[in-house]
């Protein structure tokens, strides 16, 4: 698994734990991934269009995660 693939997998796993609570906490996103909320959720937005994300989550969970992403991107503006 490439470094990029490993990071994407880790991001999916992280958000799988947090999306029901509105997404991961800002301080954990920064400490774990070295990203701002805006960068993390922009990356997650792109990642949710990839096959690996669609295979990872149910269609309902995918809807909820996309709503969380939109909200967090709006809040990070």
XYZ file of C-alpha atoms in Angstrom:
77
model
C 0.000 0.000 0.000
C 1.432 3.364 -0.975
C 1.847 6.179 1.538
C -1.015 8.068 -0.127
C -3.282 5.019 0.031
C -2.383 4.472 3.685
C -3.249 8.095 4.500
C -6.575 7.841 2.680
C -7.388 4.620 4.518
C -6.501 6.225 7.848
C -8.700 9.242 7.064
C -11.640 6.982 6.214
C -11.166 4.984 9.404
C -10.898 8.169 11.467
C -14.074 9.649 10.038
C -15.876 6.304 10.374
C -15.407 6.683 14.134
C -16.528 10.312 14.253
C -19.100 11.113 11.565
C -22.109 10.283 13.756
C -20.857 12.947 16.178
C -20.393 15.633 13.536
C -16.879 14.727 12.445
C -13.569 14.414 14.221
C -12.431 17.059 16.691
C -10.278 19.826 15.233
C -7.384 19.193 17.611
C -7.281 15.482 16.708
C -7.438 16.231 12.983
C -4.520 18.625 13.349
C -2.407 16.396 15.582
C -3.044 13.185 13.649
C -3.019 14.459 10.059
C -1.291 17.853 10.313
C -4.241 19.458 8.537
C -6.700 22.209 9.270
C -10.379 21.290 9.373
C -10.842 22.921 5.962
C -8.052 20.862 4.380
C -9.110 17.607 6.044
C -12.759 17.913 5.040
C -11.894 19.094 1.525
C -9.729 15.969 1.202
C -12.557 13.848 2.635
C -14.964 15.392 0.138
C -12.748 14.290 -2.749
C -12.129 10.921 -1.117
C -15.862 10.220 -0.813
C -16.026 10.154 -4.625
C -13.521 7.302 -4.780
C -14.525 3.657 -5.001
C -12.763 2.800 -1.731
C -15.093 5.133 0.209
C -18.185 3.773 -1.473
C -17.063 0.255 -0.565
C -16.239 1.326 3.000
C -19.596 2.883 3.955
C -23.264 2.068 3.458
C -25.238 4.400 1.177
C -26.968 5.920 4.246
C -23.654 6.480 6.046
C -22.278 8.060 2.870
C -25.178 10.558 2.877
C -24.555 11.443 6.500
C -20.801 11.792 5.976
C -21.353 14.102 2.996
C -23.654 16.257 5.162
C -20.992 16.381 7.897
C -18.368 17.370 5.314
C -20.564 20.180 3.949
C -21.261 21.480 7.451
C -17.627 21.364 8.558
C -16.458 23.084 5.372
C -19.073 25.783 5.915
C -17.976 26.236 9.543
C -14.314 26.420 8.480
C -15.001 29.286 6.046
